[in-house]
CSV table of C-alpha atoms in Angstrom, one decimal:
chain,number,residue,atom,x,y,z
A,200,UNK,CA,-3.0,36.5,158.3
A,201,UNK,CA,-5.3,37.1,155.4
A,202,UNK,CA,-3.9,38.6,152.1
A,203,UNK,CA,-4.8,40.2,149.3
A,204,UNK,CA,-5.9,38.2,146.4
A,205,UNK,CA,-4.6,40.9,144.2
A,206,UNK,CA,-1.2,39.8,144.9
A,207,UNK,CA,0.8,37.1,142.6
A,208,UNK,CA,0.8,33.6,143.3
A,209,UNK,CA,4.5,33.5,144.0
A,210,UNK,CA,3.6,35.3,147.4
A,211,UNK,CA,2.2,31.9,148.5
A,212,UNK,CA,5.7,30.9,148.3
A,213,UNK,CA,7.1,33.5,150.6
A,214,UNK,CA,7.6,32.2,154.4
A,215,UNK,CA,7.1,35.0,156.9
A,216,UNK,CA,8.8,35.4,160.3
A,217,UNK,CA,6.3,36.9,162.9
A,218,UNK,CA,7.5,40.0,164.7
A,219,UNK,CA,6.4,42.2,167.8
A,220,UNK,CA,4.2,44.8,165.9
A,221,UNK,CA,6.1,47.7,167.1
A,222,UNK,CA,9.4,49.9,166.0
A,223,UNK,CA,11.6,52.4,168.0
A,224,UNK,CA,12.0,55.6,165.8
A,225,UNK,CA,14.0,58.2,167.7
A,226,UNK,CA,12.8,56.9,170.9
A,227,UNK,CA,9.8,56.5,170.3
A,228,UNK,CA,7.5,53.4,170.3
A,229,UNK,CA,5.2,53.6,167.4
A,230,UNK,CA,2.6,50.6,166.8
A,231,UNK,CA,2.5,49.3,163.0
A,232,UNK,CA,1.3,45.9,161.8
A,233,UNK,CA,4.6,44.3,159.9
A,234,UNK,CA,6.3,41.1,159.0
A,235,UNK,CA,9.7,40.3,158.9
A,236,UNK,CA,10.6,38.9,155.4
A,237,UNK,CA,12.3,35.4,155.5
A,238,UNK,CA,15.3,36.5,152.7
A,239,UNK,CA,16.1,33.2,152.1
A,240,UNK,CA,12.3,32.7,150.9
A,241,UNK,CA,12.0,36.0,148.7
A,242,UNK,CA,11.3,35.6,145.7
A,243,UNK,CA,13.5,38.0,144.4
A,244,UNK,CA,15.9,36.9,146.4
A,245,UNK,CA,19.3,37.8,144.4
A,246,UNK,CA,18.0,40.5,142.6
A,247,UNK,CA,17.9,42.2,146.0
A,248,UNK,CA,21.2,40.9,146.6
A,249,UNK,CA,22.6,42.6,143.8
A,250,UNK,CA,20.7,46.0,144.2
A,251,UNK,CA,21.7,46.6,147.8
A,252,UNK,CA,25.4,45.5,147.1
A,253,UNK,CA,26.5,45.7,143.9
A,254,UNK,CA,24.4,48.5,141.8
A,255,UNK,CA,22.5,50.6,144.1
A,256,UNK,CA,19.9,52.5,141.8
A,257,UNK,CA,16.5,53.4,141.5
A,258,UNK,CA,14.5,52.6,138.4
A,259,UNK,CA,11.7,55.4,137.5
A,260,UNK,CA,8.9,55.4,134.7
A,261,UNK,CA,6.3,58.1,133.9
A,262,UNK,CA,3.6,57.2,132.3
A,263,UNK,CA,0.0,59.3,131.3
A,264,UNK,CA,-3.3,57.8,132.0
A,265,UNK,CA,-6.5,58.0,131.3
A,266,UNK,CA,-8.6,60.4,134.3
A,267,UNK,CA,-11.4,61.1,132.4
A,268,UNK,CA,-14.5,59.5,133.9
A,269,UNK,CA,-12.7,60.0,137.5
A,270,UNK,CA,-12.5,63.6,136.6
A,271,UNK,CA,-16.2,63.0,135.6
A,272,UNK,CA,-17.1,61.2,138.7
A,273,UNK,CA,-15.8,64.3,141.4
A,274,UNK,CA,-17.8,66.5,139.0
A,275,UNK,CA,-20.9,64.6,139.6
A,276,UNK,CA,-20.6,63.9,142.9
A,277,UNK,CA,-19.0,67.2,144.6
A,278,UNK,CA,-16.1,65.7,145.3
A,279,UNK,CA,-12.5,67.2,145.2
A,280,UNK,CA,-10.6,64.9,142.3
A,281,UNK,CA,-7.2,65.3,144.1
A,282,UNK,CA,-8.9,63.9,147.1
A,283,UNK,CA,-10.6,60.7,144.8
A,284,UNK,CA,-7.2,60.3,143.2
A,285,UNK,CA,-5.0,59.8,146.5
A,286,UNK,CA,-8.1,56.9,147.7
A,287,UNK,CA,-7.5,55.1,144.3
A,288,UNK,CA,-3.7,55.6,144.2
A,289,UNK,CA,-3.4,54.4,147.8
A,290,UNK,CA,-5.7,51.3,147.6
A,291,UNK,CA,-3.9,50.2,144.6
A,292,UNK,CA,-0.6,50.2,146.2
A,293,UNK,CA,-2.2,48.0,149.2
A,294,UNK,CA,-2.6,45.6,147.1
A,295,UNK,CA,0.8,44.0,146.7
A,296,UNK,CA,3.8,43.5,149.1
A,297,UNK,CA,6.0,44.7,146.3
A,298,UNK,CA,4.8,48.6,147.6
A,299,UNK,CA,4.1,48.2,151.4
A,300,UNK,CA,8.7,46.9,152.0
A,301,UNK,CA,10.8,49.2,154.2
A,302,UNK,CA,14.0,48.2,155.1
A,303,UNK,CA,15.0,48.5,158.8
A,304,UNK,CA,18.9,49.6,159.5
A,305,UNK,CA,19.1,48.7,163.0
A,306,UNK,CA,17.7,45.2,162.7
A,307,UNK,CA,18.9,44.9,159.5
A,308,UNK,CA,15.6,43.6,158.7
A,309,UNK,CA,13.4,44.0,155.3
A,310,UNK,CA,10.3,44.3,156.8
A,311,UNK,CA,6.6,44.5,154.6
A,312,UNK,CA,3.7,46.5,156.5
A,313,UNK,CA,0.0,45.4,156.4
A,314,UNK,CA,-1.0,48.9,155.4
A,315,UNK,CA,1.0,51.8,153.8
A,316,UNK,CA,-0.6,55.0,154.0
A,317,UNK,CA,-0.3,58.7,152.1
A,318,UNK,CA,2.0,61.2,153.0
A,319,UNK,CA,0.8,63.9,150.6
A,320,UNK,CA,1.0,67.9,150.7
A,321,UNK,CA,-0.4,71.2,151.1
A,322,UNK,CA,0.5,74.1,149.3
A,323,UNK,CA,0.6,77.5,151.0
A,324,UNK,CA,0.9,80.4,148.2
A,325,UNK,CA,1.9,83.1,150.7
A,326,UNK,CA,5.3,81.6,151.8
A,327,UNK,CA,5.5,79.2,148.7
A,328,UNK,CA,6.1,76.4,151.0
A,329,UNK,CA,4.7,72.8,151.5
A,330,UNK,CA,3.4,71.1,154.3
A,331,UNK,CA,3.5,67.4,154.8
A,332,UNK,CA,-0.2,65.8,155.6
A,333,UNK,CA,-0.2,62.6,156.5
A,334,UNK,CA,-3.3,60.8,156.4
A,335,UNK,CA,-4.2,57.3,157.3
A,336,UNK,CA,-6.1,55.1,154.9
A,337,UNK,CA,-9.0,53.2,155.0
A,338,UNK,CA,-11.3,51.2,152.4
A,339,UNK,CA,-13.7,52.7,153.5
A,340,UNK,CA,-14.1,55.5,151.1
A,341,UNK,CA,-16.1,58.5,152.9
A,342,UNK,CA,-14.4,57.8,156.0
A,343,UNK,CA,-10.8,58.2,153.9
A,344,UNK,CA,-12.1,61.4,152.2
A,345,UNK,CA,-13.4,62.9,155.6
A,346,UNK,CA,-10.0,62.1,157.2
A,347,UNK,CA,-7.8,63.7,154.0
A,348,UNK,CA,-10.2,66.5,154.3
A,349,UNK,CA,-9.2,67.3,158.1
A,350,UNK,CA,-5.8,66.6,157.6
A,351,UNK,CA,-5.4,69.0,155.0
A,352,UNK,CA,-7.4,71.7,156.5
A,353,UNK,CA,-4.8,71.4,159.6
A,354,UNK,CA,-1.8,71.6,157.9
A,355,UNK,CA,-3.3,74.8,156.0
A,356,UNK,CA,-3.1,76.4,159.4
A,357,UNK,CA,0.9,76.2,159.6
A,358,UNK,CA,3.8,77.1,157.4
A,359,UNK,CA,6.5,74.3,159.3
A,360,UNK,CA,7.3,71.3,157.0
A,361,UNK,CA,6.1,68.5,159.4
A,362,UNK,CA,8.4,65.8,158.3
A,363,UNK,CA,7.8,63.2,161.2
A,364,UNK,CA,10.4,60.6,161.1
A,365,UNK,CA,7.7,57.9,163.2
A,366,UNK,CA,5.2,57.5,159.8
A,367,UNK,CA,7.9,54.7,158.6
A,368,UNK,CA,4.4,52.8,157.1
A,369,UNK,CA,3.7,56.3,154.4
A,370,UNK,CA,4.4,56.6,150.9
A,371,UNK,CA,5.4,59.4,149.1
A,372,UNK,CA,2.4,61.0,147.1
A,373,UNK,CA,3.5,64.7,145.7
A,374,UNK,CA,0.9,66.7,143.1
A,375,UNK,CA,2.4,68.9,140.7
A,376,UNK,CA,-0.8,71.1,139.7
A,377,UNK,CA,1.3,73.8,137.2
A,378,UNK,CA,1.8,71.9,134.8
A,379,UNK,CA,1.4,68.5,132.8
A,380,UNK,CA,4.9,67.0,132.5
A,381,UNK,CA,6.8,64.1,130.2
A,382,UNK,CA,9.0,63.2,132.7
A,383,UNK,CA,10.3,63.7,136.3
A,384,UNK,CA,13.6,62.6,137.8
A,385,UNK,CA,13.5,61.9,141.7
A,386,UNK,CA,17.4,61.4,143.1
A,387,UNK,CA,17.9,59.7,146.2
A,388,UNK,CA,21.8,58.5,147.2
A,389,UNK,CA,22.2,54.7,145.7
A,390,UNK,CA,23.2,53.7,149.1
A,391,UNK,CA,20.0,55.0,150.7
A,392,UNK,CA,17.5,51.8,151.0
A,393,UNK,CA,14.1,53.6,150.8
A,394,UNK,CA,11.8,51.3,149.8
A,395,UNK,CA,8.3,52.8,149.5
A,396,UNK,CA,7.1,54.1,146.2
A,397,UNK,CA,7.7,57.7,145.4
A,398,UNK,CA,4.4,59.0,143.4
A,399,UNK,CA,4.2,62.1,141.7
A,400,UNK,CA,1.1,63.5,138.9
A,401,UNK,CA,0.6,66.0,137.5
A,402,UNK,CA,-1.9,68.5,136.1
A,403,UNK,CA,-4.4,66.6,133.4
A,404,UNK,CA,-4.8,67.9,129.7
A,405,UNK,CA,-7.0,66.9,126.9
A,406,UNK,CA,-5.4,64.3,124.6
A,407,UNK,CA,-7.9,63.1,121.9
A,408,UNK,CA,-11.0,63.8,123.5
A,409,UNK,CA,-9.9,62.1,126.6
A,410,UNK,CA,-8.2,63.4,129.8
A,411,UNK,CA,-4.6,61.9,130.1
A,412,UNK,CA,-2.3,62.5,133.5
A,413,UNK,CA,1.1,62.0,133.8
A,414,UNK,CA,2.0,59.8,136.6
A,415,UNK,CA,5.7,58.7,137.7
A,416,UNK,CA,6.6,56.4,140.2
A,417,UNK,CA,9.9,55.6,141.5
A,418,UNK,CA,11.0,52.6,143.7
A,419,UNK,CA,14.5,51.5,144.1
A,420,UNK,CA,15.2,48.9,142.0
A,421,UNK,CA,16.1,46.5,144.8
A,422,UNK,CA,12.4,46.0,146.1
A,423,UNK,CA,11.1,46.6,142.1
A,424,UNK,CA,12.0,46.5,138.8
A,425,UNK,CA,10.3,47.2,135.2
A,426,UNK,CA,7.6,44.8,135.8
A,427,UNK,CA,7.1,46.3,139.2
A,428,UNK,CA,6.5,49.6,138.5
A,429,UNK,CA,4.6,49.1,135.7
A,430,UNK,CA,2.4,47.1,138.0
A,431,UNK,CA,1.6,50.0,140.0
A,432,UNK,CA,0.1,51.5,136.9
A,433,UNK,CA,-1.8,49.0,136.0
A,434,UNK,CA,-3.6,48.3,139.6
A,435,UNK,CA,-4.4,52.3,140.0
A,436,UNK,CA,-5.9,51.9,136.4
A,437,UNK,CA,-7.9,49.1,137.7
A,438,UNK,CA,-8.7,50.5,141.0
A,439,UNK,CA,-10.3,53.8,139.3
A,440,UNK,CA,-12.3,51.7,136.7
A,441,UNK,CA,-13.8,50.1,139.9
A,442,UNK,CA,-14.3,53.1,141.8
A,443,UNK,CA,-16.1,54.8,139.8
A,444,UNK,CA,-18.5,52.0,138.7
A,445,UNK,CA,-19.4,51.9,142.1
């Protein structure tokens, strides 16, 4: 299988156990391209060891960055930023195993998916409610923003939650737009092994002639630590240098 040549080195390292490309979720079959990690081959090995066993946490970090020329670019173009922001945040997450792990109970499995895709929302002011959209990714750019744009325009037509238990390959992706934050706090029980990243932003501000955001991801600390996370910042900040040179 080919991988990305974003990820570290020490992936090469990593042996693999092949799996059937399916998973029963409440009785239903759902297809998902995965692998089953060989434990004995991870290289974080007893780190995860001691995070599932002995100190079940989280770890968390907030961070502002720098959105100016991608605010610029959905200016120029037409675009909707929030929509720009969810293709860069998502690619950049694709690009290392670290952010694609979910840990299966009944197999007892840790598993990494070939894709993750975004489980965002959708605001409704009348009931003060969210929606979940879930909307699957794809490099290719204008067939991701056509997608988003549909899936939110659905969910805008109902006020139920959505929550569907089957999208085990989603992240987390949750916009704050009223206001621009320091720092956010996302509890989960220590004993719950959710894996995928949890992103939040929120609204942009100017900071020195420049457009800052405040970004916090949150991955429990099993799967990620301080290196991690801050990873995940510097591959969106990458990612939105590239997209918009493009």
């Amino acid at each position: 299988r080919v991988r990305s040549s974003a990820a570290s080195d020490v992936y090469k390292r990593q042996k693999f156990v092949k799996r059937p490309k399916w998973i029963c979720v409440l009785q239903r079959v759902v297809i998902m391209d995965y692998k089953v990690l060989d434990m004995e081959k991870y290289y974080r090995k007893d780190i995860y060891r001691h995070f599932t066993m002995d100190c079940k946490c989280s770890v968390m970090i907030t961070s502002k960055i720098d959105v100016s020329d991608l605010v610029a670019y959905s200016k120029q173009t037409g675009t909707k930023f929030y929509i720009n922001f969810l293709y860069v945040l998502t690619k950049a997450l694709n690009t290392r195993d670290d952010y694609k792990m979910r840990y299966l109970y009944q197999e007892d499995k840790l598993i990494v998916f070939d894709k993750i895709n975004t489980a965002h929302y959708v605001f409704h002011e009348d009931t003060e409610t969210f929606t979940v959209v879930y909307t699957e990714f794809s490099e290719d750019y204008q067939a991701f923003y056509d997608r988003c744009c549909a899936d939110m325009e659905k969910a805008k037509q109902t006020r139920s939650y959505g929550l569907d238990g089957s999208k085990l390959n989603y992240f987390d992706a949750s916009y704050i737009p009223w206001l621009s934050y320091e720092a956010l706090h996302v509890e989960l029980p220590d004993g719950h092994l959710h894996f995928p990243p949890i992103i939040n932003w929120g609204k942009y501000h100017s900071e020195n002639e420049r457009l800052m955001m405040p970004v916090t991801v949150r991955m429990n600390h099993a799967v990620a630590d301080g290196y991690v996370v801050s990873k995940a910042f510097l591959l969106l900040e990458k990612e939105i240098e590239r997209f918009v040179e493009n």
